[in-house]
Structures are given as structure tokens and as C-alpha cells.
Amino acid sequence: MRLSEPPADDLVHTAYARETGDAAILYEGISLADMAHVVGLMEANVIPPEAGGELIAALLEMHPAPPLDFALDPARGDLYSNREAYLRMLTRAVGWLSAGRARREATTLGYLIAVRARLLALAAALGDCVAAALDLAEKHRTTLFPDYTYLQPAQPSTFGHYLLTFVYPLLRDLDRARAAFGRTNLSPAGSGSVNGSRLPLDRARLAELLAFDGLVPHTRDAMWQADGPIEIAALITTSIITLDRLAEDLQIFSTAEFGLVELADRHTRTSVIMPQKKNPYSLAYVRGVCGESIGNLAAMAAVGKTPSGQIDNRIFAYGDIPRALDRATGAVRLMADVLRGLAVNADLAARRASEHFIGATDLAEVIMLNCGLDYKTAHDLVGRAVRAALESGETTLTTDLIRAAAAETRHAASLQSLTPEIIAETLDPARIVAARTGPGGAAEAPVTHMIAACHAALADQVRWRASAQMRIEVAETQLLMTAAMLKAALPPREEKPAQAAEQPGQGEAKPQSLEELADELFKDLPPPPNRRRRWRG
């Protein structure tokens, strides 16, 4: 070996311990990558068939989770080195596993396999959240609701139209997840170290075995990509920011001061000291995940800012990105369930949609259209009327207030046609909403059209995700079948001669225990699930 002394304790307890801490996340992917690599070596006639078969048999014994006696030792380094040490106890052919491949390739493959699965899980959660929001929007297509800007009453709308504000960004997040999956699901297998490999490995075949959609074309780029983790961290951040904005709104709308919505009890928790409290704990959690995601994005950008060919961005991304995807997926699913349990106070919302001079914009537009004034003048006139109403304690705009404001601005003659009936109709929130018939508007027809369009876009995403998931599952099954056939092709092991009958002076042969007998009978089968270590990343 190049090194003459073991790793320092401080190195083991810091860097190596961090790497082994990611083992549960990377294990299954590295296991598949190891099998595909051995299959590739055998198909390229690099490894002797018997050695390859023995190695495949040992790898199958360690798949898909580690045996119970597999103990991670940070002193050995990362998961790759720990697996290699365990394999060495199973077969002398372990030395072939590193032929034409750096540990960085195996670990990168394990990371990519872990990330692509989680990207599909995030896409499924985003789709579920979109579906929940669309169901609620459909239910409240015509439910009057006050829209706010700066948390000030702005204009009458509907709760269905309001919810679609968040559906479209979530659909864009699904597009981003799909694009990120496409860039993630490209294979670095067979890259060697930096400049390619002397060995005749078929990179396309390795990609096929591992369900990748294609190759990373440049071998050095395949080994040292720093932009991928940043892209995925950004995807997580945009997705959760969308839901954070919704959570912020719902937390405000659910206060006693607003009272427009109420979360289901199952999404809240009470105070241990204040018995009247119903705290929107689910919303607080989503907001916290958002803050954490922003920090993770900054961290991935920071560790990616290195000279090329450095390991910093790899060792911190291997575990942090999959965990961030898991947390984001959980938060998105939680938000979908919050929407399914959300109650809207429709009566109060309808009243609020007619209060605080919320129809002032429409009144200014009607004055502009019917009285021959430009909008700036009409805006000024209505603003004066609102101020006068507030000063006099009135809660709605009347004909007298409008005409008084017109007289102040010397436009009284222009407003002769503005009758009390016109003003009342103009300020009616239902009529205001019904007038928004253009594309994207809050009237029932455009909202219905948008809901249908969003359902169609969601259906396309669901089909894509199902197809991608199926391709991965089929390829993994085929890889395991190929490995099993290579194992089956091994020549039978030579059996040791049966022990002779008891000789004089010898004791009786020790009887087999039930466990030893079971191990003998089932030695050629992978260990059952209950004999495998249950790891969670």
C-alpha cells in the first residue's frame, strides 16, 4: 500500500464517520452498481468466469440490505471500503471489483440511484398536492373570497381562483423535477477515473443495466459534477417556497382576527398550558422545512465552489441531498393533507369580500368608462371618497360621497349619469367577480377552464413518472436475474469427503443445531428480509 500508517483517530471520528453516516442512503445503489460492474467485466472478458460468478454470488448475498453481521467501521473509511472488507470474508475474488473503477464511481452511482428514486417520490408528492389543491379549488370555484395585497383588502375574488395561484408554481416545480431527473439519470459508469478506461467496458450496457436513460458524455465531468446537487437543492427550495407562501397565508387566514379558514384538528396541536389553543403546527413545520431548504441550497453552492477534481462537493452532497429530498417530500405530502382537511368559512369570506371599500377599483373603472374621465382622475376621485367615508365613519361608498369628491375636483358635471343603482351594482362582489371573464380571470368560466387545464398537465406528469418508475423497476429486476444466472452457472463446489465413522479414541460428531441445518439448506438463497439489517437514511 502507498500509506504506511492507519488513519488518524480525528480523521476517523470526523470525515470517515460522516461518510459512514450516509451508508443507509447509499447502500442499495452501490450494491446494484457493484453487480452491474461485475456483469460488465464478465461480458468484456476482463474477469475470469469463475471469479466473476463467485463475486456475483457474494454480492447477491449482500443485497438489497446488509446482513446482520455487517458492521460499519469508520476506521475503514466509507461504505465502499466497508463493503469491500465484508466481501473479502465471502470470496477471494473481491480484488476484481476495483478493476477499471474508482470508489468515486461506485459512490456516485449509489448517490444518483438514491437521488433519482427520491426525485420521483418528490414528483409524486407534488402531484398529490396539486390534485388536492385542484379538488379544493373545484369545490370553491364560486366561493367569494377577499383577495389581499400587503395583507390589505384588495379586490373581491373566489377561494378557487386564489388556490390556483399555488397550483401553477407547483406544476412548474413538477417540470423542474422532471428536467432534474433527466439530468440526474445519466450514467457515469465505466468512466474509469478521469480520462476514461483502458478496459473495454461497454458504458451503454452499464447504463442499461442500471436503468439510466443515457450517458454523461465526458468521463471527467461524469466523476466531478458539482452543479447537480445545487440544481436539486434549488428545486427543493422553489417547491417548498411555493408551499411556504401558502402556509404563511393559511396561518394568517386561520387566526381569530381573520377567521376565513380552519385547519382540521389532525393537522394542529394544542398548548400544554393554554387550553383554548389550536396551533397550526403543520404549517409551522412546512415553514421550517422551507428555511432549512434555503440553508441547504446555500451549503451545496458553498461546497461546490472548489477547484475541479475535488471531493468536497461530493462528500457533503451524498447524504445531505437525499435527506433534503426526503424532508421536502414529507412536507409536500403533509401540505396536501392539510388542503384536504381545510374548511373555508364561506359566509364570513363573502362578507369580507364586500367590506373595506374592496370594490373601489371597479368603481373607478366604471367612472372612467361611463363618465369620460381618464383613469388617473377617476382613481383620485374614488380615493377622495374613501378618505371622506373613513373620516365620517361610513363603511361603504355612497352617491353623496362620490359626488362630493367630484365637486372637489371640479368634475361634478361629468358624474351626472352615475346613479345609486349603478354604484350599488358596481360594488357588488359577485358582479365584480363575474366580470372577470378574460383568460386567467376569477369568473367561473375561466376558473373552470384553468382547473381542467391543470388536471391535463398533472395527468401528463403522472404518466411520465409512472413510466420512469417502471423502467427502473424492470431494469433492476433484469440486473438481478442476470446476476442470478451468472451465479447459477458456477461449477458446483467440491464437497469435502464425508467424515469417516467414529474411530477409536474419537468422540461422537457434534450434532448440527437447527440454525446450522437451516443455513445449510438455504445457503444458495439470498437472506430473507428478517435476516437483514433494517437501515434508514
XYZ file of C-alpha atoms in Angstrom:
537
model
C 0.000 0.000 0.000
C 1.007 3.582 -0.595
C 0.264 4.577 3.006
C 2.414 3.383 5.875
C 0.137 4.136 8.823
C -3.554 3.853 9.661
C -5.850 6.877 9.561
C -5.664 9.285 12.467
C -8.348 8.963 15.115
C -9.526 12.503 14.450
C -9.916 11.711 10.745
C -11.878 8.570 11.578
C -14.169 10.321 14.046
C -14.926 13.253 11.730
C -14.664 12.767 7.972
C -14.875 8.973 7.898
C -17.713 8.957 10.429
C -19.643 11.406 8.277
C -19.214 9.158 5.243
C -20.335 6.024 7.061
C -23.291 8.019 8.366
C -24.576 8.111 4.789
C -24.333 4.333 4.364
C -28.048 3.637 4.724
C -28.807 6.051 1.892
C -26.163 4.748 -0.498
C -26.110 1.026 0.279
C -28.667 -0.345 -2.171
C -27.480 1.839 -5.047
C -23.839 0.877 -4.540
C -24.918 -2.757 -4.308
C -26.614 -2.518 -7.716
C -23.646 -0.622 -9.133
C -21.257 -3.337 -7.928
C -23.332 -6.068 -9.575
C -23.585 -4.162 -12.847
C -19.827 -3.562 -12.809
C -19.063 -7.257 -12.358
C -21.536 -8.162 -15.118
C -19.812 -5.628 -17.370
C -16.377 -7.019 -16.529
C -17.550 -10.552 -17.276
C -19.213 -9.598 -20.556
C -15.996 -7.810 -21.576
C -13.965 -10.931 -20.676
C -11.904 -8.920 -18.199
C -12.638 -11.145 -15.217
C -12.417 -14.954 -15.250
C -15.899 -16.513 -15.303
C -15.443 -18.446 -12.079
C -14.102 -15.423 -10.189
C -16.913 -13.303 -11.609
C -19.525 -15.846 -10.597
C -18.130 -16.061 -7.072
C -18.123 -12.291 -6.779
C -21.690 -12.044 -8.080
C -22.784 -14.709 -5.586
C -21.225 -12.748 -2.735
C -22.821 -9.508 -3.925
C -26.234 -11.165 -4.104
C -25.764 -12.324 -0.533
C -25.283 -8.684 0.477
C -28.257 -7.327 -1.499
C -30.501 -5.355 -1.070
C -29.587 -4.621 2.551
C -26.585 -5.665 4.604
C -26.563 -8.955 6.509
C -26.922 -8.699 10.266
C -23.232 -9.312 10.867
C -22.223 -6.462 8.548
C -20.743 -3.860 10.899
C -19.787 -0.423 9.665
C -16.365 0.623 10.900
C -15.443 4.271 10.282
C -11.786 3.293 10.618
C -12.111 1.550 7.249
C -13.414 4.727 5.627
C -16.572 4.979 3.573
C -19.274 2.449 2.728
C -17.360 1.251 -0.347
C -14.381 0.205 1.775
C -16.608 -1.405 4.400
C -18.424 -3.430 1.755
C -15.106 -4.476 0.261
C -13.893 -5.657 3.674
C -17.032 -7.749 4.172
C -16.813 -9.182 0.650
C -13.265 -10.256 1.397
C -14.688 -12.627 4.022
C -17.039 -14.141 1.430
C -14.788 -14.554 -1.604
C -11.187 -14.284 -2.671
C -12.404 -12.728 -5.942
C -13.069 -9.355 -4.306
C -9.930 -7.853 -5.841
C -11.606 -7.841 -9.262
C -14.265 -5.405 -8.081
C -11.957 -2.396 -8.332
C -10.853 -3.195 -11.893
C -11.373 -0.132 -14.088
C -13.328 1.769 -11.457
C -12.609 4.321 -8.750
C -14.516 4.192 -5.485
C -15.812 7.606 -6.544
C -17.656 5.988 -9.457
C -19.366 3.411 -7.249
C -20.342 6.010 -4.669
C -21.532 8.465 -7.323
C -23.703 5.734 -8.804
C -25.111 4.941 -5.367
C -25.867 8.628 -4.893
C -27.521 9.019 -8.301
C -29.670 5.925 -7.762
C -30.728 7.237 -4.344
C -31.466 10.705 -5.717
C -33.432 9.607 -8.768
C -35.724 7.481 -6.589
C -36.292 10.443 -4.311
C -36.888 12.803 -7.225
C -39.686 10.508 -8.355
C -41.048 10.448 -4.801
C -40.958 14.249 -4.665
C -42.712 14.410 -8.040
C -45.399 12.066 -6.713
C -45.870 14.244 -3.633
C -46.042 17.429 -5.718
C -48.614 15.771 -7.959
C -50.658 14.756 -4.934
C -50.529 18.302 -3.600
C -51.639 19.693 -6.975
C -54.528 17.213 -7.027
C -55.586 18.229 -3.503
C -55.451 21.925 -4.405
C -57.433 21.349 -7.600
C -60.114 19.414 -5.729
C -60.453 22.254 -3.235
C -60.427 24.881 -5.997
C -63.173 22.986 -7.827
C -65.249 22.915 -4.657
C -64.813 26.675 -4.194
C -64.944 27.901 -7.794
C -67.648 30.422 -6.878
C -66.968 30.889 -3.159
C -66.459 34.631 -2.721
C -63.191 35.448 -1.001
C -61.365 38.718 -0.332
C -58.013 38.957 -2.067
C -55.237 40.770 -0.258
C -52.069 42.601 -1.191
C -49.768 43.761 1.627
C -52.367 41.963 3.793
C -54.738 44.822 2.969
C -58.127 44.157 1.318
C -57.536 44.445 -2.425
C -60.351 43.105 -4.608
C -63.114 40.503 -4.401
C -62.206 37.103 -5.810
C -63.019 33.456 -5.145
C -61.201 30.961 -2.984
C -60.873 28.685 -6.012
C -59.115 31.394 -8.015
C -56.873 32.144 -5.043
C -55.794 28.495 -4.731
C -54.811 28.303 -8.388
C -52.143 30.886 -7.506
C -50.212 27.982 -5.990
C -51.160 25.237 -8.443
C -49.310 26.800 -11.353
C -45.988 27.176 -9.496
C -46.323 23.577 -8.289
C -46.816 22.439 -11.881
C -43.678 24.370 -12.812
C -41.907 22.624 -9.936
C -43.019 19.329 -11.466
C -41.498 20.435 -14.766
C -38.286 21.286 -12.937
C -38.294 17.917 -11.153
C -38.738 16.162 -14.476
C -35.862 18.095 -16.027
C -33.645 17.483 -12.989
C -34.439 13.765 -13.181
C -33.398 13.770 -16.835
C -30.012 15.251 -15.966
C -29.607 13.069 -12.872
C -30.463 9.807 -14.596
C -27.368 9.787 -16.810
C -24.717 7.184 -16.160
C -21.086 7.783 -15.176
C -20.462 4.013 -15.085
C -17.389 2.836 -16.957
C -15.658 6.219 -16.764
C -12.517 4.894 -15.121
C -11.151 7.744 -13.058
C -10.854 10.972 -15.057
C -9.711 10.253 -18.609
C -11.712 7.130 -19.392
C -10.742 3.491 -19.015
C -8.295 1.222 -20.786
C -10.670 -1.669 -20.141
C -13.188 -2.495 -22.894
C -16.201 -1.760 -20.710
C -19.427 -1.048 -22.587
C -20.691 2.149 -20.973
C -24.038 1.940 -22.764
C -24.547 -1.591 -21.453
C -23.709 -0.499 -17.909
C -26.204 2.351 -18.215
C -28.848 -0.109 -19.420
C -28.199 -2.479 -16.519
C -28.696 0.359 -14.030
C -31.773 1.915 -15.714
C -30.051 5.135 -16.719
C -31.529 6.955 -19.693
C -28.146 7.696 -21.247
C -24.515 8.537 -20.543
C -22.742 11.514 -19.108
C -20.722 12.055 -22.293
C -17.475 13.330 -20.726
C -15.702 10.998 -18.292
C -14.147 13.709 -16.134
C -17.422 15.607 -15.926
C -19.133 12.336 -15.023
C -16.873 11.991 -11.989
C -16.830 15.552 -10.686
C -20.179 17.233 -11.296
C -20.860 19.934 -8.724
C -23.867 21.548 -10.383
C -26.209 18.575 -9.924
C -26.553 18.883 -6.132
C -27.014 22.646 -6.462
C -29.758 22.157 -9.054
C -31.615 19.669 -6.881
C -31.251 21.850 -3.795
C -32.701 24.714 -5.847
C -35.586 22.508 -6.991
C -36.352 21.621 -3.387
C -36.211 25.280 -2.429
C -38.555 26.506 -5.166
C -41.032 23.737 -4.376
C -41.092 24.402 -0.654
C -41.125 28.182 -1.064
C -44.364 27.788 -3.021
C -45.882 25.829 -0.155
C -44.339 28.126 2.439
C -46.195 31.054 0.876
C -49.435 29.102 1.041
C -48.699 28.041 4.627
C -47.984 31.647 5.621
C -51.313 32.738 4.130
C -53.299 29.945 5.733
C -51.739 30.618 9.114
C -52.874 34.253 8.856
C -56.303 33.366 7.469
C -56.843 30.873 10.312
C -56.262 33.423 13.076
C -59.182 34.648 15.163
C -58.689 38.074 13.614
C -59.273 36.750 10.078
C -61.238 33.545 10.695
C -61.511 32.743 6.987
C -60.241 29.148 7.136
C -59.787 26.441 9.747
C -57.366 23.540 9.768
C -58.586 20.078 10.666
C -57.785 19.093 14.232
C -55.475 16.354 12.960
C -53.143 18.990 11.498
C -52.864 21.046 14.680
C -51.843 20.597 18.273
C -52.848 22.285 21.473
C -50.809 24.112 24.070
C -49.736 22.279 27.211
C -50.528 25.369 29.274
C -53.208 27.322 27.368
C -56.223 25.018 26.973
C -58.002 27.208 24.413
C -55.216 26.988 21.831
C -55.397 25.220 18.458
C -51.967 25.785 16.985
C -51.421 25.263 13.217
C -48.378 23.079 13.834
C -48.398 21.548 10.345
C -47.991 24.969 8.772
C -45.152 25.857 11.126
C -43.354 22.652 10.150
C -43.674 23.379 6.426
C -42.283 26.858 7.004
C -39.363 25.395 8.946
C -38.549 22.911 6.192
C -38.514 25.825 3.773
C -35.945 27.694 5.854
C -33.819 24.575 6.164
C -34.008 24.025 2.392
C -32.745 27.531 1.719
C -29.810 26.835 4.026
C -29.104 23.546 2.248
C -29.066 25.326 -1.114
C -26.508 27.788 0.217
C -24.458 24.901 1.631
C -24.406 22.995 -1.670
C -23.332 26.127 -3.524
C -20.613 26.770 -0.936
C -19.105 23.270 -1.007
C -19.343 23.223 -4.802
C -17.139 26.295 -5.052
C -13.844 24.424 -5.300
C -11.195 23.772 -7.907
C -12.262 20.967 -10.232
C -11.461 17.402 -9.279
C -12.064 17.939 -5.547
C -14.089 15.757 -3.230
C -15.629 18.494 -1.046
C -18.844 18.776 -3.045
C -19.236 15.003 -3.165
C -18.861 14.001 0.477
C -21.335 16.622 1.674
C -23.880 16.025 -1.088
C -24.025 12.214 -0.806
C -26.195 12.318 2.296
C -27.462 15.887 2.519
C -29.284 15.969 -0.833
C -31.176 12.669 -0.371
C -32.150 13.689 3.164
C -33.301 17.102 1.942
C -35.412 15.383 -0.715
C -36.945 13.119 1.932
C -37.812 16.075 4.164
C -39.255 18.057 1.271
C -41.335 15.102 0.109
C -42.748 14.670 3.592
C -43.582 18.366 3.867
C -45.312 18.380 0.477
C -47.398 15.343 1.413
C -48.310 16.984 4.708
C -49.438 20.122 2.881
C -51.585 18.057 0.521
C -53.333 16.511 3.510
C -53.775 19.941 5.118
C -55.604 21.084 1.981
C -57.838 18.018 2.044
C -58.848 18.803 5.609
C -59.177 22.576 5.229
C -62.540 24.224 5.985
C -63.451 27.596 4.461
C -65.786 29.976 6.296
C -67.722 30.880 3.154
C -70.241 33.178 4.843
C -67.585 35.276 6.540
C -65.452 35.308 3.389
C -68.407 36.620 1.366
C -68.968 39.416 3.895
C -65.287 40.330 3.890
C -65.392 40.430 0.088
C -67.739 43.415 0.330
C -66.088 45.336 3.174
C -63.329 47.917 3.477
C -64.162 49.555 0.124
C -62.828 46.471 -1.648
C -64.735 47.317 -4.845
C -63.099 50.735 -5.244
C -61.072 49.698 -8.296
C -64.189 48.654 -10.181
C -65.945 51.888 -9.266
C -63.035 53.911 -10.637
C -63.118 51.869 -13.849
C -66.885 52.344 -14.262
C -66.457 56.103 -13.809
C -63.720 56.054 -16.439
C -65.820 54.043 -18.898
C -69.138 55.826 -18.370
C -68.236 59.390 -17.440
C -65.472 60.269 -19.862
C -62.715 60.708 -17.280
C -59.243 59.206 -17.583
C -58.365 56.519 -15.068
C -55.934 58.634 -13.060
C -58.644 61.236 -12.479
C -61.241 58.582 -11.608
C -58.748 56.909 -9.258
C -58.127 60.210 -7.470
C -61.834 60.886 -7.187
C -62.652 57.486 -5.643
C -59.677 57.767 -3.305
C -61.027 61.083 -2.009
C -64.429 59.459 -1.461
C -62.837 56.599 0.524
C -60.964 59.065 2.718
C -64.147 61.031 3.358
C -66.015 57.830 4.265
C -63.345 56.842 6.764
C -63.368 60.295 8.321
C -67.151 60.227 8.697
C -67.312 56.644 9.931
C -69.170 55.281 6.917
C -68.393 51.752 5.727
C -69.441 51.941 2.084
C -69.178 54.344 -0.815
C -72.393 56.258 -1.450
C -73.589 58.515 -4.241
C -73.223 61.549 -1.977
C -69.598 60.727 -1.169
C -68.753 60.234 -4.842
C -70.435 63.457 -5.934
C -68.803 65.418 -3.128
C -65.418 64.153 -4.263
C -66.319 65.055 -7.852
C -67.244 68.555 -6.771
C -63.867 68.936 -5.021
C -62.096 68.054 -8.249
C -64.473 70.086 -10.441
C -65.840 67.027 -12.218
C -69.371 67.081 -10.824
C -70.921 67.614 -14.237
C -69.219 64.528 -15.600
C -70.811 62.281 -12.971
C -74.458 63.176 -13.522
C -75.141 59.756 -15.081
C -73.705 57.871 -12.089
C -76.840 56.725 -10.243
C -77.085 54.966 -6.860
C -78.165 51.801 -8.700
C -75.032 51.830 -10.868
C -72.824 52.343 -7.816
C -74.522 49.521 -5.887
C -74.219 47.110 -8.824
C -70.605 48.102 -9.368
C -69.679 47.429 -5.735
C -71.459 44.040 -5.598
C -68.611 41.495 -5.100
C -70.421 38.746 -7.015
C -70.812 41.054 -10.028
C -67.191 42.163 -9.736
C -66.009 38.552 -9.907
C -68.442 37.663 -12.698
C -66.977 40.484 -14.802
C -63.523 38.828 -14.795
C -64.216 36.630 -17.816
C -60.885 37.009 -19.587
C -58.257 34.250 -19.615
C -56.972 33.690 -16.095
C -59.780 35.690 -14.502
C -61.761 34.880 -11.375
C -65.134 34.370 -13.079
C -66.493 30.842 -13.018
C -65.811 30.033 -16.685
C -62.073 30.873 -16.757
C -61.545 29.210 -13.362
C -63.242 26.060 -14.653
C -61.077 26.173 -17.773
C -57.886 26.571 -15.725
C -58.794 23.703 -13.424
C -59.319 21.430 -16.438
C -56.023 22.547 -17.994
C -54.172 21.916 -14.739
C -55.702 18.438 -14.475
C -54.448 17.690 -18.000
C -50.949 18.935 -17.168
C -50.952 16.861 -13.986
C -52.058 13.736 -15.868
C -49.083 14.136 -18.218
C -46.727 14.350 -15.242
C -48.288 11.274 -13.639
C -47.815 9.282 -16.861
C -44.186 10.361 -17.112
C -43.441 9.444 -13.511
C -45.122 6.040 -13.801
C -43.138 5.303 -16.957
C -39.837 6.317 -15.355
C -40.579 4.255 -12.255
C -41.473 1.225 -14.351
C -38.262 1.444 -16.400
C -36.188 1.493 -13.232
C -38.018 -1.445 -11.665
C -37.784 -3.539 -14.836
C -34.064 -2.826 -15.249
C -33.333 -3.665 -11.625
C -35.226 -6.949 -11.943
C -33.323 -7.807 -15.119
C -29.993 -6.997 -13.458
C -30.782 -9.278 -10.529
C -31.895 -12.037 -12.911
C -28.669 -11.670 -14.895
C -26.663 -11.848 -11.678
C -28.593 -14.912 -10.530
C -27.942 -16.686 -13.842
C -24.220 -15.937 -13.615
C -24.209 -17.311 -10.101
C -26.094 -20.421 -11.242
C -23.505 -21.017 -13.967
C -20.783 -21.537 -11.372
C -19.417 -25.081 -11.342
C -20.556 -26.992 -8.255
C -18.243 -26.690 -5.327
C -16.220 -29.725 -4.428
C -17.682 -31.350 -1.382
C -15.339 -32.360 1.397
C -15.148 -36.143 1.920
C -17.652 -37.373 4.423
C -16.154 -37.869 7.831
C -15.294 -41.500 8.485
C -17.135 -43.425 11.102
C -16.026 -42.823 14.607
C -12.518 -44.049 15.173
C -11.239 -45.436 18.374
C -10.403 -42.624 20.710
C -12.623 -40.113 18.913
C -15.778 -38.656 20.365
C -19.099 -38.549 18.595
C -19.593 -35.896 15.880
C -21.273 -32.758 17.221
C -24.901 -32.640 16.011
C -25.984 -29.652 13.890
C -28.149 -27.050 15.500
C -31.438 -26.109 13.823
C -29.913 -22.806 12.716
C -26.889 -24.557 11.164
C -29.170 -27.006 9.381
C -31.318 -24.158 8.005
C -28.211 -22.311 6.855
C -27.043 -25.421 5.005
C -30.391 -25.966 3.294
C -30.815 -22.352 2.221
C -27.191 -21.361 1.683
C -27.732 -20.594 -2.019
C -30.662 -18.239 -1.462
C -30.429 -14.551 -0.535
C -31.135 -13.988 3.155
C -34.829 -13.334 3.848
C -35.907 -9.835 4.877
C -35.981 -10.628 8.592
C -32.307 -11.614 8.455
C -31.194 -8.302 7.049
C -30.231 -5.143 8.815
C -33.008 -2.569 8.614
C -31.375 0.739 7.832
C -32.994 4.086 7.419
C -31.214 7.071 5.959
